[in-house]
PDB file of C-alpha atoms in Angstrom:
ATOM      1  CA  MET A 792      52.928 126.779  65.556  1.00 78.00           C
ATOM      2  CA  ASN A 793      53.596 122.730  65.840  1.00 85.00           C
ATOM      3  CA  LYS A 794      54.085 122.069  69.029  1.00 90.00           C
ATOM      4  CA  PHE A 795      58.150 122.885  70.278  1.00 90.00           C
ATOM      5  CA  GLU A 796      57.316 126.816  68.965  1.00 89.00           C
ATOM      6  CA  LYS A 797      54.604 126.767  71.410  1.00 91.00           C
ATOM      7  CA  ILE A 798      57.063 125.500  74.602  1.00 88.00           C
ATOM      8  CA  ILE A 799      59.394 128.240  73.499  1.00 89.00           C
ATOM      9  CA  SER A 800      56.448 130.487  73.152  1.00 90.00           C
ATOM     10  CA  LYS A 801      55.017 130.029  75.885  1.00 90.00           C
ATOM     11  CA  ILE A 802      58.437 130.710  77.913  1.00 88.00           C
ATOM     12  CA  LEU A 803      58.936 133.820  76.518  1.00 88.00           C
ATOM     13  CA  LYS A 804      55.998 135.118  77.489  1.00 89.00           C
ATOM     14  CA  GLU A 805      57.018 134.190  81.281  1.00 87.00           C
ATOM     15  CA  LEU A 806      59.825 136.185  80.591  1.00 86.00           C
ATOM     16  CA  GLY A 807      57.929 139.099  79.239  1.00 85.00           C
ATOM     17  CA  TYR A 808      58.019 138.812  75.916  1.00 85.00           C
ATOM     18  CA  GLY A 809      55.411 139.997  73.311  1.00 84.00           C
ATOM     19  CA  ASP A 810      53.270 137.653  71.305  1.00 86.00           C
ATOM     20  CA  ALA A 811      55.125 136.168  68.139  1.00 84.00           C
ATOM     21  CA  GLN A 812      55.304 138.194  64.740  1.00 82.00           C
ATOM     22  CA  LYS A 813      55.684 136.074  61.781  1.00 85.00           C
ATOM     23  CA  LEU A 814      59.398 137.415  59.750  1.00 78.00           C
ATOM     24  CA  LEU A 815      59.713 134.759  57.402  1.00 75.00           C
ATOM     25  CA  LYS A 816      57.211 133.458  54.634  1.00 75.00           C
ATOM     26  CA  ASN A 817      59.121 129.992  53.932  1.00 79.00           C
ATOM     27  CA  GLU A 818      57.660 126.911  53.791  1.00 82.00           C
ATOM     28  CA  ASN A 819      60.719 125.014  54.870  1.00 86.00           C
ATOM     29  CA  ILE A 820      61.882 127.006  58.049  1.00 87.00           C
ATOM     30  CA  SER A 821      59.632 129.351  60.774  1.00 86.00           C
ATOM     31  CA  VAL A 822      61.059 132.307  61.641  1.00 86.00           C
ATOM     32  CA  CYS A 823      59.206 134.564  64.299  1.00 87.00           C
ATOM     33  CA  ALA A 824      60.107 137.201  66.227  1.00 85.00           C
ATOM     34  CA  PHE A 825      59.100 138.415  70.036  1.00 86.00           C
ATOM     35  CA  ILE A 826      59.790 141.454  71.604  1.00 83.00           C
ATOM     36  CA  ASN A 827      60.995 142.034  75.803  1.00 83.00           C
ATOM     37  CA  GLU A 828      60.143 146.259  76.126  1.00 78.00           C
ATOM     38  CA  LYS A 829      59.801 145.659  80.101  1.00 74.00           C
ATOM     39  CA  ARG A 830      63.354 145.417  80.268  1.00 65.00           C
ATOM     40  CA  ASP A 831      65.885 148.545  80.362  1.00 69.00           C
ATOM     41  CA  ASN A 832      67.620 147.467  77.530  1.00 74.00           C
ATOM     42  CA  ILE A 833      65.137 146.088  74.882  1.00 81.00           C
ATOM     43  CA  GLN A 834      65.490 142.715  73.576  1.00 83.00           C
ATOM     44  CA  TYR A 835      64.706 140.987  71.054  1.00 83.00           C
ATOM     45  CA  TYR A 836      64.519 136.943  70.349  1.00 86.00           C
ATOM     46  CA  ILE A 837      63.992 135.259  67.265  1.00 88.00           C
ATOM     47  CA  VAL A 838      62.500 131.232  66.670  1.00 90.00           C
ATOM     48  CA  SER A 839      62.471 129.702  63.861  1.00 89.00           C
ATOM     49  CA  VAL A 840      61.982 125.495  63.791  1.00 90.00           C
ATOM     50  CA  CYS A 841      62.937 123.603  60.389  1.00 88.00           C
ATOM     51  CA  ASP A 842      63.244 119.854  60.229  1.00 88.00           C
ATOM     52  CA  SER A 843      66.962 118.258  60.194  1.00 87.00           C
ATOM     53  CA  LEU A 844      66.632 117.662  56.593  1.00 87.00           C
ATOM     54  CA  TYR A 845      66.579 121.159  55.512  1.00 88.00           C
ATOM     55  CA  PHE A 846      68.969 122.402  58.142  1.00 86.00           C
ATOM     56  CA  LYS A 847      71.657 120.020  56.545  1.00 85.00           C
ATOM     57  CA  SER A 848      71.235 121.655  52.951  1.00 85.00           C
ATOM     58  CA  VAL A 849      70.044 125.213  53.886  1.00 83.00           C
ATOM     59  CA  SER A 850      72.768 127.933  53.914  1.00 84.00           C
ATOM     60  CA  PHE A 851      72.585 129.597  57.011  1.00 83.00           C
ATOM     61  CA  ASN A 852      74.099 132.506  55.959  1.00 84.00           C
ATOM     62  CA  GLU A 853      72.145 133.724  53.236  1.00 85.00           C
ATOM     63  CA  ILE A 854      69.382 132.879  55.745  1.00 84.00           C
ATOM     64  CA  GLN A 855      70.091 134.538  58.124  1.00 85.00           C
ATOM     65  CA  THR A 856      70.909 138.017  56.317  1.00 86.00           C
ATOM     66  CA  GLU A 857      67.074 137.971  54.933  1.00 85.00           C
ATOM     67  CA  VAL A 858      66.274 137.409  58.842  1.00 84.00           C
ATOM     68  CA  TYR A 859      68.759 140.558  59.900  1.00 84.00           C
ATOM     69  CA  LYS A 860      66.535 142.498  56.793  1.00 84.00           C
ATOM     70  CA  GLU A 861      63.226 141.311  58.107  1.00 83.00           C
ATOM     71  CA  ILE A 862      64.046 142.487  62.017  1.00 81.00           C
ATOM     72  CA  LYS A 863      64.950 145.652  61.010  1.00 80.00           C
ATOM     73  CA  GLN A 864      61.900 146.352  58.753  1.00 79.00           C
ATOM     74  CA  PHE A 865      60.010 145.655  61.453  1.00 76.00           C
ATOM     75  CA  PHE A 866      61.948 147.273  64.157  1.00 74.00           C
ATOM     76  CA  PRO A 867      63.741 149.881  62.869  1.00 70.00           C
ATOM     77  CA  LYS A 868      63.532 152.515  65.607  1.00 72.00           C
ATOM     78  CA  ASP A 869      66.931 150.766  67.028  1.00 72.00           C
ATOM     79  CA  PRO A 870      69.975 150.962  65.036  1.00 71.00           C
ATOM     80  CA  THR A 871      71.471 148.319  67.970  1.00 71.00           C
ATOM     81  CA  ILE A 872      69.170 145.570  67.316  1.00 76.00           C
ATOM     82  CA  GLU A 873      71.047 142.689  66.364  1.00 73.00           C
ATOM     83  CA  LYS A 874      73.477 143.613  69.325  1.00 78.00           C
ATOM     84  CA  ASN A 875      70.069 142.743  71.844  1.00 81.00           C
ATOM     85  CA  THR A 876      68.625 139.820  69.960  1.00 84.00           C
ATOM     86  CA  SER A 877      68.730 136.557  70.674  1.00 85.00           C
ATOM     87  CA  TRP A 878      68.109 133.265  67.457  1.00 88.00           C
ATOM     88  CA  LEU A 879      66.913 130.391  68.670  1.00 90.00           C
ATOM     89  CA  ILE A 880      66.521 127.245  65.892  1.00 89.00           C
ATOM     90  CA  GLY A 881      64.801 124.272  66.263  1.00 90.00           C
ATOM     91  CA  ILE A 882      65.888 121.244  64.700  1.00 88.00           C
ATOM     92  CA  GLU A 883      62.603 118.468  64.556  1.00 89.00           C
ATOM     93  CA  CYS A 884      64.822 114.863  64.212  1.00 86.00           C
ATOM     94  CA  GLU A 885      63.403 111.616  63.824  1.00 80.00           C
ATOM     95  CA  CYS A 886      66.051 109.995  65.445  1.00 76.00           C
ATOM     96  CA  ASP A 887      70.211 110.570  67.181  1.00 71.00           C
ATOM     97  CA  TYR A 888      70.757 114.177  66.020  1.00 75.00           C
ATOM     98  CA  GLU A 889      75.141 113.172  66.860  1.00 78.00           C
ATOM     99  CA  GLU A 890      75.389 113.897  62.566  1.00 80.00           C
ATOM    100  CA  LEU A 891      74.649 117.271  61.912  1.00 82.00           C
ATOM    101  CA  MET A 892      76.729 118.555  65.277  1.00 85.00           C
ATOM    102  CA  ASN A 893      79.274 119.848  62.834  1.00 85.00           C
ATOM    103  CA  LYS A 894      76.880 122.500  61.454  1.00 86.00           C
ATOM    104  CA  ILE A 895      75.603 122.835  64.595  1.00 85.00           C
ATOM    105  CA  LEU A 896      78.156 123.938  66.044  1.00 87.00           C
ATOM    106  CA  LEU A 897      79.495 125.993  62.823  1.00 86.00           C
ATOM    107  CA  VAL A 898      75.868 127.976  62.582  1.00 86.00           C
ATOM    108  CA  GLU A 899      76.566 128.926  66.610  1.00 86.00           C
ATOM    109  CA  GLU A 900      80.284 130.017  66.535  1.00 86.00           C
ATOM    110  CA  ASN A 901      78.939 132.188  63.385  1.00 82.00           C
ATOM    111  CA  PRO A 902      80.361 135.590  65.152  1.00 80.00           C
ATOM    112  CA  TYR A 903      77.778 137.850  62.824  1.00 79.00           C
ATOM    113  CA  TYR A 904      74.450 139.576  62.868  1.00 80.00           C
ATOM    114  CA  PHE A 905      73.013 137.378  66.518  1.00 82.00           C
ATOM    115  CA  LYS A 906      74.009 134.882  69.114  1.00 85.00           C
ATOM    116  CA  LYS A 907      72.113 131.866  67.590  1.00 87.00           C
ATOM    117  CA  MET A 908      71.876 128.903  69.320  1.00 89.00           C
ATOM    118  CA  VAL A 909      70.663 125.446  68.077  1.00 89.00           C
ATOM    119  CA  TYR A 910      68.238 122.827  69.424  1.00 89.00           C
ATOM    120  CA  PRO A 911      67.918 119.734  67.920  1.00 88.00           C
ATOM    121  CA  TYR A 912      64.936 117.246  69.624  1.00 89.00           C
ATOM    122  CA  LEU A 913      63.073 114.199  69.058  1.00 88.00           C
ATOM    123  CA  GLN A 914      59.218 114.577  68.862  1.00 89.00           C
ATOM    124  CA  ALA A 915      59.058 112.325  71.757  1.00 88.00           C
ATOM    125  CA  GLU A 916      61.209 114.115  73.902  1.00 88.00           C
ATOM    126  CA  VAL A 917      58.560 117.063  73.395  1.00 88.00           C
ATOM    127  CA  ASP A 918      55.655 114.816  73.495  1.00 91.00           C
ATOM    128  CA  GLY A 919      57.280 113.440  77.048  1.00 88.00           C
ATOM    129  CA  PHE A 920      57.611 117.043  78.147  1.00 87.00           C
ATOM    130  CA  LEU A 921      53.731 118.420  77.289  1.00 90.00           C
ATOM    131  CA  ARG A 922      53.009 115.318  78.795  1.00 89.00           C
ATOM    132  CA  GLU A 923      54.726 115.553  82.436  1.00 85.00           C
ATOM    133  CA  ALA A 924      53.880 119.580  82.287  1.00 85.00           C
ATOM    134  CA  GLY A 925      50.037 119.151  81.660  1.00 82.00           C
ATOM    135  CA  THR A 926      48.171 121.622  83.517  1.00 80.00           C
ATOM    136  CA  CYS A 927      50.397 123.307  84.726  1.00 81.00           C
ATOM    137  CA  THR A 928      50.406 127.109  84.255  1.00 84.00           C
ATOM    138  CA  ASN A 929      54.430 128.350  83.910  1.00 87.00           C
ATOM    139  CA  TYR A 930      56.185 126.459  82.724  1.00 88.00           C
ATOM    140  CA  ILE A 931      59.352 127.890  84.140  1.00 86.00           C
ATOM    141  CA  LYS A 932      59.236 127.216  87.600  1.00 87.00           C
ATOM    142  CA  TYR A 933      58.642 123.283  86.438  1.00 84.00           C
ATOM    143  CA  ILE A 934      61.367 122.753  84.386  1.00 85.00           C
ATOM    144  CA  LEU A 935      63.487 124.609  88.206  1.00 85.00           C
ATOM    145  CA  ARG A 936      61.980 122.223  90.553  1.00 83.00           C
ATOM    146  CA  GLU A 937      62.184 119.088  88.056  1.00 82.00           C
ATOM    147  CA  ILE A 938      65.756 119.911  86.545  1.00 80.00           C
ATOM    148  CA  SER A 939      66.657 120.063  91.093  1.00 79.00           C
ATOM    149  CA  LYS A 940      65.601 116.886  91.524  1.00 76.00           C
ATOM    150  CA  VAL A 941      68.402 114.622  92.009  1.00 72.00           C
ATOM    151  CA  ASN A 942      67.140 111.051  91.325  1.00 76.00           C
ATOM    152  CA  ARG A 943      66.057 112.557  87.922  1.00 74.00           C
ATOM    153  CA  PHE A 944      69.757 113.805  87.122  1.00 74.00           C
ATOM    154  CA  ALA A 945      70.804 110.244  88.478  1.00 75.00           C
ATOM    155  CA  ASP A 946      68.069 108.547  86.056  1.00 73.00           C
ATOM    156  CA  PHE A 947      69.042 111.024  83.263  1.00 73.00           C
ATOM    157  CA  ARG A 948      73.309 109.863  83.641  1.00 72.00           C
ATOM    158  CA  GLU A 949      72.199 106.468  84.014  1.00 74.00           C
ATOM    159  CA  ASN A 950      69.363 106.129  81.099  1.00 68.00           C
ATOM    160  CA  GLN A 951      69.978 109.122  79.180  1.00 69.00           C
ATOM    161  CA  GLU A 952      66.049 110.117  80.431  1.00 72.00           C
ATOM    162  CA  GLU A 953      64.776 111.709  77.462  1.00 78.00           C
ATOM    163  CA  VAL A 954      62.210 114.308  78.963  1.00 83.00           C
ATOM    164  CA  TYR A 955      64.785 115.474  81.724  1.00 81.00           C
ATOM    165  CA  SER A 956      67.727 115.750  78.527  1.00 83.00           C
ATOM    166  CA  PHE A 957      64.690 117.895  76.718  1.00 85.00           C
ATOM    167  CA  LEU A 958      65.071 120.532  80.431  1.00 84.00           C
ATOM    168  CA  SER A 959      68.354 120.623  81.017  1.00 84.00           C
ATOM    169  CA  ARG A 960      68.960 121.791  77.572  1.00 85.00           C
ATOM    170  CA  LEU A 961      66.200 124.287  77.655  1.00 85.00           C
ATOM    171  CA  LEU A 962      68.016 125.816  80.180  1.00 83.00           C
ATOM    172  CA  ILE A 963      71.567 125.982  78.189  1.00 82.00           C
ATOM    173  CA  LYS A 964      69.919 127.212  74.931  1.00 82.00           C
ATOM    174  CA  ILE A 965      67.785 130.350  76.835  1.00 82.00           C
ATOM    175  CA  PRO A 966      70.117 131.555  79.697  1.00 67.00           C
ATOM    176  CA  SER A 967      67.216 134.331  80.442  1.00 70.00           C
ATOM    177  CA  ILE A 968      66.108 131.059  82.856  1.00 70.00           C
ATOM    178  CA  GLU A 969      67.924 131.500  85.372  1.00 63.00           C
ATOM    179  CA  LEU A 970      68.821 128.952  88.430  1.00 57.00           C
ATOM    180  CA  PRO A 971      67.636 130.087  91.889  1.00 56.00           C
ATOM    181  CA  ILE A 972      70.941 130.667  93.277  1.00 52.00           C
ATOM    182  CA  VAL A 973      71.437 129.707  97.162  1.00 50.00           C
ATOM    183  CA  LYS A 974      72.669 131.883  99.472  1.00 53.00           C
ATOM    184  CA  GLU A 975      75.818 130.359 100.490  1.00 54.00           C
ATOM    185  CA  ARG A 976      75.680 129.424 104.019  1.00 56.00           C
ATOM    186  CA  LYS A 977      78.424 131.644 107.046  1.00 60.00           C
ATOM    187  CA  ILE A 978      81.770 129.747 107.041  1.00 62.00           C
ATOM    188  CA  ARG A 979      82.113 127.888 110.449  1.00 63.00           C
ATOM    189  CA  ILE A 980      85.417 127.474 112.248  1.00 67.00           C
ATOM    190  CA  LEU A 981      85.443 124.029 113.301  1.00 63.00           C
ATOM    191  CA  SER A 982      87.598 124.405 116.267  1.00 64.00           C
ATOM    192  CA  ASN A 983      84.992 127.228 117.281  1.00 69.00           C
ATOM    193  CA  ASP A 984      82.076 124.441 116.921  1.00 67.00           C
ATOM    194  CA  ILE A 985      83.964 121.885 118.767  1.00 66.00           C
ATOM    195  CA  GLU A 986      84.907 124.356 121.647  1.00 68.00           C
ATOM    196  CA  LYS A 987      81.102 125.070 122.200  1.00 72.00           C
ATOM    197  CA  ALA A 988      80.019 121.047 121.715  1.00 67.00           C
ATOM    198  CA  ILE A 989      82.592 120.400 124.507  1.00 60.00           C
ATOM    199  CA  GLN A 990      81.320 123.846 127.150  1.00 71.00           C
ATOM    200  CA  GLU A 991      77.377 122.442 126.549  1.00 68.00           C
ATOM    201  CA  ALA A 992      78.432 118.937 127.842  1.00 64.00           C
ATOM    202  CA  ASP A 993      80.378 120.050 130.488  1.00 65.00           C
ATOM    203  CA  MET A 994      83.135 118.009 128.725  1.00 64.00           C
ATOM    204  CA  HIS A 995      86.582 120.115 129.509  1.00 65.00           C
ATOM    205  CA  GLU A 996      88.280 117.704 131.463  1.00 69.00           C
ATOM    206  CA  ILE A 997      87.700 114.521 129.491  1.00 63.00           C
ATOM    207  CA  HIS A 998      89.462 117.228 126.905  1.00 61.00           C
ATOM    208  CA  ASN A 999      92.286 118.685 128.309  1.00 68.00           C
ATOM    209  CA  PHE A1000      93.112 114.880 129.494  1.00 63.00           C
ATOM    210  CA  LEU A1001      93.086 113.142 126.441  1.00 62.00           C
ATOM    211  CA  LYS A1002      95.448 116.745 124.407  1.00 64.00           C
ATOM    212  CA  GLU A1003      97.896 114.980 126.714  1.00 70.00           C
ATOM    213  CA  ASN A1004     100.227 113.040 124.776  1.00 65.00           C
ATOM    214  CA  ILE A1005      97.206 112.528 122.368  1.00 62.00           C
ATOM    215  CA  ASP A1006      99.321 110.654 119.328  1.00 63.00           C
ATOM    216  CA  GLU A1007      99.072 107.391 122.552  1.00 66.00           C
ATOM    217  CA  LYS A1008      95.839 107.700 123.634  1.00 57.00           C
ATOM    218  CA  ILE A1009      94.933 108.104 119.944  1.00 62.00           C
ATOM    219  CA  GLY A1010      96.595 103.939 119.613  1.00 63.00           C
ATOM    220  CA  MET A1011      94.670 103.189 122.529  1.00 61.00           C
ATOM    221  CA  ILE A1012      91.085 103.918 121.200  1.00 57.00           C
ATOM    222  CA  ASP A1013      92.486 101.651 118.118  1.00 59.00           C
ATOM    223  CA  ASP A1014      94.341  98.558 120.229  1.00 60.00           C
ATOM    224  CA  ASP A1015      93.403  98.486 123.540  1.00 61.00           C
ATOM    225  CA  ILE A1016      90.453 101.097 124.482  1.00 60.00           C
ATOM    226  CA  ASP A1017      89.838  99.466 127.980  1.00 68.00           C
ATOM    227  CA  ALA A1018      93.202 100.431 128.950  1.00 69.00           C
ATOM    228  CA  LEU A1019      92.750 104.345 128.079  1.00 60.00           C
ATOM    229  CA  TYR A1020      89.150 103.720 130.097  1.00 65.00           C
ATOM    230  CA  ASP A1021      91.456 102.417 133.557  1.00 69.00           C
ATOM    231  CA  LEU A1022      94.137 105.733 132.937  1.00 68.00           C
ATOM    232  CA  TYR A1023      91.682 108.138 133.058  1.00 62.00           C
ATOM    233  CA  TYR A1024      89.907 106.850 136.233  1.00 67.00           C
ATOM    234  CA  GLY A1025      92.749 105.785 137.445  1.00 67.00           C
ATOM    235  CA  LYS A1026      93.600 109.175 137.631  1.00 52.00           C
ATOM    236  CA  ASP A1027      90.527 110.399 139.332  1.00 48.00           C
ATOM    237  CA  LYS A1028      91.303 108.189 142.366  1.00 45.00           C
ATOM    238  CA  ASN A1029      95.142 109.224 142.312  1.00 48.00           C
ATOM    239  CA  ASN A1030      93.585 112.809 142.253  1.00 50.00           C
ATOM    240  CA  GLU A1031      90.838 112.358 145.703  1.00 48.00           C
TER     241      GLU A1031
END
């Protein structure tokens, strides 16, 4: 396995998948299968890695047919295996992978056999991830922690930070990694909050004064706050 495959393999194990099982003997593309039997419906994951030159030249319809035949032989007891299988195809690129986007879309939108996700990456992104993660024992926790940092997202938007880009694509291409859902706060009514604050500060008298001819008093706040002060305290003196 290369570095990218080892990262994906570790993530899949954290998600409950077993060890990799090699499917195809092909010097240009590695194809391994993983199985998760811990769920109610058994899930399969195929992970492949090739370089950009091979990806551009190969017919993925032919590769897909070979992979389908092999995985059916590996797991013959599951007649609906194609419905429960995802195929992640990593493409190691030497530089920008924009030129691959048309073919990536064709592969991902192909409706036959499996759900396919193509993941182009740079070796610098992989090395950066491994350097940052260091001896981290749980890649998923690390990914979720780093992806939620606002400052990292801002740096990514401004500078296209390589490692953050790698992390964000992992979340997109491996949808089994779920972002934590923040529980919604109970909806509060603003008027109730205002009433509570008035009660706690014992400001009912001032509040009632300000509500009378409120538009006029708003104008006084902007133009002549002293006149509003005199109006309120003059009112008090008249009441004495």
